[in-house]
N, CA and C of each residue as an Amber inpcrd file, in Angstrom:
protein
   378
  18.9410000  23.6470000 -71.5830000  19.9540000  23.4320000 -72.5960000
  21.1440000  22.7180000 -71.9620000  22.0270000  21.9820000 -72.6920000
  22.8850000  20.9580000 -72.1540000  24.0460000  21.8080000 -72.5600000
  25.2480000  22.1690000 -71.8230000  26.4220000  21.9490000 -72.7450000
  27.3890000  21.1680000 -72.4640000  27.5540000  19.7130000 -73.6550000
  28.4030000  19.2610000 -74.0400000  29.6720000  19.2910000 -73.3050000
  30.2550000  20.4410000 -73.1230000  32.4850000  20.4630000 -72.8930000
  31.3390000  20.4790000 -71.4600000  30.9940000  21.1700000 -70.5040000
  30.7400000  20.9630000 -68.9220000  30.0420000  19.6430000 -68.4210000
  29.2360000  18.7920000 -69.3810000  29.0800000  17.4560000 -69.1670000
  30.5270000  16.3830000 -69.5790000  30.9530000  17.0710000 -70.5300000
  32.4760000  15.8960000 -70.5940000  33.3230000  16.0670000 -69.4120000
  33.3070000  17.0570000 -68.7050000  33.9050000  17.7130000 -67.3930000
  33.5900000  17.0560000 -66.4590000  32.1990000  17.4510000 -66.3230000
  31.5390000  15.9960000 -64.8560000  31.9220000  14.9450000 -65.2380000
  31.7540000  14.1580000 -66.3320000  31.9790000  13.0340000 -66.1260000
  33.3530000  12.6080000 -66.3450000  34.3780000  13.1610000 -66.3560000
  35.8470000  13.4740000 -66.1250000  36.3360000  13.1190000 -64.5590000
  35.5460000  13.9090000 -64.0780000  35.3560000  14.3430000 -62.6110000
  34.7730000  13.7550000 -61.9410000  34.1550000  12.8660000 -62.3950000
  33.5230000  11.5480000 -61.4330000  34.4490000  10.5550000 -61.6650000
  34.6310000   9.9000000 -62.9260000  35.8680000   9.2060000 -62.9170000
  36.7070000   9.2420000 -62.2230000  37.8450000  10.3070000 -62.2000000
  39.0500000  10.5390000 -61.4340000  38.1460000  10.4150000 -59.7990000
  36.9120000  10.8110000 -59.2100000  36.5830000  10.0650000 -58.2660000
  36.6030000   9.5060000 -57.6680000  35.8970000   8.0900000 -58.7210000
  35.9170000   6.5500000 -58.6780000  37.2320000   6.2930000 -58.2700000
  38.6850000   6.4920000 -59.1290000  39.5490000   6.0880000 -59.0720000
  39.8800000   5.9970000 -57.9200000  40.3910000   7.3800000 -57.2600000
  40.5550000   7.8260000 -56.0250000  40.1680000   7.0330000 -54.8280000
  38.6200000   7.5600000 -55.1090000  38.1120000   5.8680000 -54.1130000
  38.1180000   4.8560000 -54.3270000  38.4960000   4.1030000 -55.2480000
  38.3470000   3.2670000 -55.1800000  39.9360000   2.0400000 -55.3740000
  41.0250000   3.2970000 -54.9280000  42.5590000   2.8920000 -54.4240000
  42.2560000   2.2980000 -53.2680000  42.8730000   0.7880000 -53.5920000
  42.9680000   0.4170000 -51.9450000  44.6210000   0.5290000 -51.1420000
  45.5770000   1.0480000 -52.1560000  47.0060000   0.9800000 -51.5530000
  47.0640000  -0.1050000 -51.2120000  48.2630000  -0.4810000 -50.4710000
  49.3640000   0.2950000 -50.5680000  50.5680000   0.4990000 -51.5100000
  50.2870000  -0.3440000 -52.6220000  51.0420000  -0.6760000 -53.7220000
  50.6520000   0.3190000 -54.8530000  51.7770000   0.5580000 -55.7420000
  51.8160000   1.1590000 -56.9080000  50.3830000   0.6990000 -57.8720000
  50.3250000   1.4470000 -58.2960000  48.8170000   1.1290000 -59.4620000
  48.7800000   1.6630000 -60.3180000  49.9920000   0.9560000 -61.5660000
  50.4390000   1.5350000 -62.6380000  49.0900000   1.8390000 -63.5860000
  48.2950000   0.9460000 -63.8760000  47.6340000   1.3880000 -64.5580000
  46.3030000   2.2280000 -64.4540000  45.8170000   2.2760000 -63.0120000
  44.9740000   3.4300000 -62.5780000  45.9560000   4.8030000 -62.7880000
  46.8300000   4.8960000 -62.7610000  47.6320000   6.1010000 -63.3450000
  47.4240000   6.3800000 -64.5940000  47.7550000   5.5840000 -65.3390000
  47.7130000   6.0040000 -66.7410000  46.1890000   6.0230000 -66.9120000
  45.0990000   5.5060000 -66.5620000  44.1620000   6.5460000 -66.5790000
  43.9680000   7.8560000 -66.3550000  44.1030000   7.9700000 -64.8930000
  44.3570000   9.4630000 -64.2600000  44.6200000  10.0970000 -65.0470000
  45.9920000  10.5210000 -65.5410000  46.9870000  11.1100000 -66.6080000
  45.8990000  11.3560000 -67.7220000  45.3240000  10.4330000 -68.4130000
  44.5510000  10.2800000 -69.4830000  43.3160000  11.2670000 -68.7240000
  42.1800000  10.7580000 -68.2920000  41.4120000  11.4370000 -67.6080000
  41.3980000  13.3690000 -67.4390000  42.6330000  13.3000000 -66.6800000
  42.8880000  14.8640000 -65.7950000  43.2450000  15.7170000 -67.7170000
  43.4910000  14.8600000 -68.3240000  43.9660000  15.5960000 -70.0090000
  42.7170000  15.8570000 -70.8120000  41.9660000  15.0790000 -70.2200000
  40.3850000  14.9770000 -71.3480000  39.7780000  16.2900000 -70.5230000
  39.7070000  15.9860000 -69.3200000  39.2940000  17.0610000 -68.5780000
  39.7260000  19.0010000 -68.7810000  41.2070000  18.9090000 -68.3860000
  41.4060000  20.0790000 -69.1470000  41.3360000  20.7400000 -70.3590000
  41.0440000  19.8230000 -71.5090000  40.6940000  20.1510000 -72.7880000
  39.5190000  20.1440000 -72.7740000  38.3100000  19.5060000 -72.0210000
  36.8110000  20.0190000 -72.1290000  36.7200000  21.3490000 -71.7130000
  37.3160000  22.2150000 -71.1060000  37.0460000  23.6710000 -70.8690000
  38.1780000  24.7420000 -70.9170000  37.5840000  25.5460000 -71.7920000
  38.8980000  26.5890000 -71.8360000  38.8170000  27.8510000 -70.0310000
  39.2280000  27.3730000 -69.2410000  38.7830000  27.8590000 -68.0290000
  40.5330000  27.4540000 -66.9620000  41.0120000  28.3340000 -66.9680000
  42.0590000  28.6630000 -66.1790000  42.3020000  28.0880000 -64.8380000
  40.8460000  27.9520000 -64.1270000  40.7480000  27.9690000 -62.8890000
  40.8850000  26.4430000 -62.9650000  39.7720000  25.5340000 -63.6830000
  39.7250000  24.2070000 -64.0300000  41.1270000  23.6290000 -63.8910000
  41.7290000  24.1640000 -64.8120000  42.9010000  23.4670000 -65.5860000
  43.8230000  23.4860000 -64.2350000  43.8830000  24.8190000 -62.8850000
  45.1070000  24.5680000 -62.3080000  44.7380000  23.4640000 -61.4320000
  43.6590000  23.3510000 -61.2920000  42.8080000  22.1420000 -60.0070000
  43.1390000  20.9640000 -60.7700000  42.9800000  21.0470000 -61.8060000
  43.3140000  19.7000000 -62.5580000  44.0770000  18.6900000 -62.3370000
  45.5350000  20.4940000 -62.6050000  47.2470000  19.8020000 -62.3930000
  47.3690000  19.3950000 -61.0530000  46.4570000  20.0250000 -60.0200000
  46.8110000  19.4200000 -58.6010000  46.6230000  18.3840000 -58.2880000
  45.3230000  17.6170000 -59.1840000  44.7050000  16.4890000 -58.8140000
  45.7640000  15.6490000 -59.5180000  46.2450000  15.6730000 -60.9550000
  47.2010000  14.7840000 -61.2480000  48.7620000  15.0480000 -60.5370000
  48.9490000  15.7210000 -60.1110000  49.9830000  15.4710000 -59.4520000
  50.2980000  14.8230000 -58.0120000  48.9400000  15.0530000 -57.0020000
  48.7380000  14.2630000 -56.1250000  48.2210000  12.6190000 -56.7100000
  48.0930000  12.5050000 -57.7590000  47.4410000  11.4260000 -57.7330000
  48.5240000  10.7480000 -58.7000000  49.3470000  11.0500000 -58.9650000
  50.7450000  10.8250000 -59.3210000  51.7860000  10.1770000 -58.1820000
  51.3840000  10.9170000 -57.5690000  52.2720000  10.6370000 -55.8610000
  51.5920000   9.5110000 -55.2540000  50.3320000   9.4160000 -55.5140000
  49.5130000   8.6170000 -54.7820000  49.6170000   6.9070000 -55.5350000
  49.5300000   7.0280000 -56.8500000  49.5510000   5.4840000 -57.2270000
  50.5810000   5.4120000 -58.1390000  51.9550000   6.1110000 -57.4820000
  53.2510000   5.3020000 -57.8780000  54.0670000   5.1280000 -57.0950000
  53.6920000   5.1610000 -55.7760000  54.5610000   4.6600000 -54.5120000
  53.9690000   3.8360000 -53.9340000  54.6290000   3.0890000 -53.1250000
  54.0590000   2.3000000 -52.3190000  53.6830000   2.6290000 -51.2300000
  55.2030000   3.8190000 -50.7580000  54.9940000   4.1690000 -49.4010000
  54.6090000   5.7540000 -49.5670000  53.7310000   6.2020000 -48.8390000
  53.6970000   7.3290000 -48.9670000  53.9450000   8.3510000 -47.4480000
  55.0560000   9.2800000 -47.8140000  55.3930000   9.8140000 -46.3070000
  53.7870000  10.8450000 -45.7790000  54.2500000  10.6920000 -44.2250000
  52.9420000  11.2230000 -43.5730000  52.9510000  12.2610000 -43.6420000
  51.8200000  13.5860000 -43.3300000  52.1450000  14.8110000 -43.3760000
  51.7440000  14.9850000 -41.9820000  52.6250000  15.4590000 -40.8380000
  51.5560000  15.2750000 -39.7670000  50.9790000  14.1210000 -39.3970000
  50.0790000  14.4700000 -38.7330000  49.4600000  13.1810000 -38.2650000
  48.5140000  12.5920000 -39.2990000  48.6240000  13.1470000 -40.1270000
  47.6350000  12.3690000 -40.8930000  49.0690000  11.6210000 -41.7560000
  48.3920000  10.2500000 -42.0160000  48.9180000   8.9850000 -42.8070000
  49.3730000   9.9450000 -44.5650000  50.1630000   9.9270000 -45.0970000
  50.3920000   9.8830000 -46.4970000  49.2080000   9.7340000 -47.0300000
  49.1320000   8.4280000 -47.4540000  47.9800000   8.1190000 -48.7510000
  46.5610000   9.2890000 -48.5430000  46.0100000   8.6580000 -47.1970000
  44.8310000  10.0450000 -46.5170000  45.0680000  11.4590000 -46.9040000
  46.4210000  11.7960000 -46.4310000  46.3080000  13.0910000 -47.1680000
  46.2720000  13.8210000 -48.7730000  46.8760000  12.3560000 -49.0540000
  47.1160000  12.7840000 -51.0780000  45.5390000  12.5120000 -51.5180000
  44.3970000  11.5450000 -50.3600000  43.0180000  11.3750000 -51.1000000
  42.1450000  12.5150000 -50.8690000  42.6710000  13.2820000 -49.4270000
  41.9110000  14.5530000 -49.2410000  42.4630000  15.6300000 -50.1860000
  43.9050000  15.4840000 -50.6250000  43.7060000  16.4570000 -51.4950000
  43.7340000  16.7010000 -52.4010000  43.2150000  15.6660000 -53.5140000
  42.7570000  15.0080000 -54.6630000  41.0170000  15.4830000 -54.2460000
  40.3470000  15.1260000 -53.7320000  39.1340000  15.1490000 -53.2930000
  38.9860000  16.6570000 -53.2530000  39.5760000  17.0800000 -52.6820000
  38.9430000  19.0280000 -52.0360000  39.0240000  19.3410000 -53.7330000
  40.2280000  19.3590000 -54.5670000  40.4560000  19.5130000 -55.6480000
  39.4530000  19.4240000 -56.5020000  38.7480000  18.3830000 -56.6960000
  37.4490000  17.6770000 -57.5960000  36.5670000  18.1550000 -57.0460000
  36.6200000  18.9870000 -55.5760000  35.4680000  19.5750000 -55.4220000
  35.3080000  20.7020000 -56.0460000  35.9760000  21.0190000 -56.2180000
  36.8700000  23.0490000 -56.3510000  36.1550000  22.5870000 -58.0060000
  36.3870000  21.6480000 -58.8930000  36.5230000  21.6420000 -59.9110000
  34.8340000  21.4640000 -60.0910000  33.9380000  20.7050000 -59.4020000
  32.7140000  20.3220000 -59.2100000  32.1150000  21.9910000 -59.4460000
  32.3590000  22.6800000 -58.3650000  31.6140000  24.0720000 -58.0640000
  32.1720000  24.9390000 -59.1070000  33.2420000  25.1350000 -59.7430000
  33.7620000  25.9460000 -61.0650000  32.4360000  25.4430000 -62.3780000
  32.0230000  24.0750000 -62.2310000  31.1250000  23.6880000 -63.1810000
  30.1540000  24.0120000 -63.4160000  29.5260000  24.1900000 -61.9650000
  28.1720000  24.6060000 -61.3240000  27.5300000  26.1350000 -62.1200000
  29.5840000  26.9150000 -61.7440000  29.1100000  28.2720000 -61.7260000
  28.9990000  28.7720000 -62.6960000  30.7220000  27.9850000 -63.9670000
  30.5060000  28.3300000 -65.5720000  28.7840000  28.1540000 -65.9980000
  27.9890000  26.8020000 -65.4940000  26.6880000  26.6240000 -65.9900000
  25.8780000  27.5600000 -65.7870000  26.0210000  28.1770000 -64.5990000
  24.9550000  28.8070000 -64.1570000  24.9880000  30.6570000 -64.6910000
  26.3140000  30.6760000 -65.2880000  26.7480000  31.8400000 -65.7810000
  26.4790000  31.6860000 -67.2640000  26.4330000  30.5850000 -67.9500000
  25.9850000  30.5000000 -69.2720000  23.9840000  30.8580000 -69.5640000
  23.6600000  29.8430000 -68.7130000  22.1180000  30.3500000 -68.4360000
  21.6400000  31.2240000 -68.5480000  22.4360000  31.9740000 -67.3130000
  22.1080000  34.0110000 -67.1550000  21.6710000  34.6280000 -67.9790000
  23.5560000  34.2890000 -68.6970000  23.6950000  35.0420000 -69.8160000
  22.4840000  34.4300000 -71.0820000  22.2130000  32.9540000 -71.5260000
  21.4280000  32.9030000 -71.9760000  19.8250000  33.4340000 -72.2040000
  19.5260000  33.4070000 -70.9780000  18.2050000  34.0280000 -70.8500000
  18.2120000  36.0300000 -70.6300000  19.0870000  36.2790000 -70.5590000
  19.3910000  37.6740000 -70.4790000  19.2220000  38.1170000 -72.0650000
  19.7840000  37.0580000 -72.6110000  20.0960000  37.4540000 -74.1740000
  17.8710000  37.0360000 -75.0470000  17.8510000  35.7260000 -74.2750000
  16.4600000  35.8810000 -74.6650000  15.4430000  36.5290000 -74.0670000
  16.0230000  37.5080000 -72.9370000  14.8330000  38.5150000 -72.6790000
  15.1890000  39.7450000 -73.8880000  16.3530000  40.2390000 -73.9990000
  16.5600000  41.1900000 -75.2500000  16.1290000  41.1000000 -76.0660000
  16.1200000  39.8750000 -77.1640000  15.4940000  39.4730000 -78.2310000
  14.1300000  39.6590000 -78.2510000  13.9260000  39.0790000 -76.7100000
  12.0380000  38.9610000 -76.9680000  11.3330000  41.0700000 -76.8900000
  12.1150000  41.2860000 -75.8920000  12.1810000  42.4570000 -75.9360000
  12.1000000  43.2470000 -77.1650000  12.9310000  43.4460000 -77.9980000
  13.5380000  43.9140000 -78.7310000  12.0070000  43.4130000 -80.4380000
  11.7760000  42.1360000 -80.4110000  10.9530000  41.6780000 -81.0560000
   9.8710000  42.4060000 -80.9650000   9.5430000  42.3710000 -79.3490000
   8.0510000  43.3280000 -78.9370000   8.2170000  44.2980000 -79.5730000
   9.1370000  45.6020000 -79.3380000   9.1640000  46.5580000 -79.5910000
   9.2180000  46.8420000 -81.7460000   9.5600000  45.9280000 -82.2820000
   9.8120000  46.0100000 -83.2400000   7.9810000  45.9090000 -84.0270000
   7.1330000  45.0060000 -83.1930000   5.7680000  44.7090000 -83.3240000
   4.8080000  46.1060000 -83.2120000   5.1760000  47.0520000 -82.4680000
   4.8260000  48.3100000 -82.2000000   4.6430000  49.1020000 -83.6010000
């Protein structure tokens, strides 16, 4: 069985991806933003899921930072931009495996519910 809001999610989540990788800096990138923005919004409205939604705001807010500056300060030794793509990235992962697990928790529960039924059918055949 497919559901719908966790496939609009992945493919939410591959997008904002693409984007990500596919920033070459070092300049502002007004309008890969206003995707983002757009994107990270479609995304949190495909799932009513708490956890989703705060990974979300992290990813648009690093990715806010990321393609409306030019310069981005370093954290450490790691370069600016590198660090706003790793942590945009860990983020979309976090959001990847929340998908995995809502799915795999719908299933469960699905087939839990059609062993009852079938169950429940048998016994009614008696």
């Amino acid at each position: 069985m497919s559901y719908p809001d966790i496939e609009r999610a992945r493919a939410g989540q591959a997008a904002l991806q693409r984007i990500v990788d596919g920033y070459a800096g070092p300049g502002a990138d007004l309008r890969a933003l206003r995707r983002v923005v757009d994107l990270c919004d479609e995304l949190a409205d495909a799932l009513e899921d708490a956890y989703c939604r705060e990974k979300v705001r992290v990813v648009a807010e690093y990715a806010a930072e990321l393609l409306s500056q030019g310069e981005h300060r370093a954290r450490g030794a790691i370069p600016g931009a590198e660090f706003l793509r790793r942590a945009i990235r860990g983020a979309l992962e976090l959001v990847q495996s929340r998908l995995y697990s809502i799915e795999r928790a719908r299933r469960h529960g699905e087939q839990a519910l059609a062993r009852a039924v079938s169950g429940a059918a048998h016994a009614l055949k008696r």
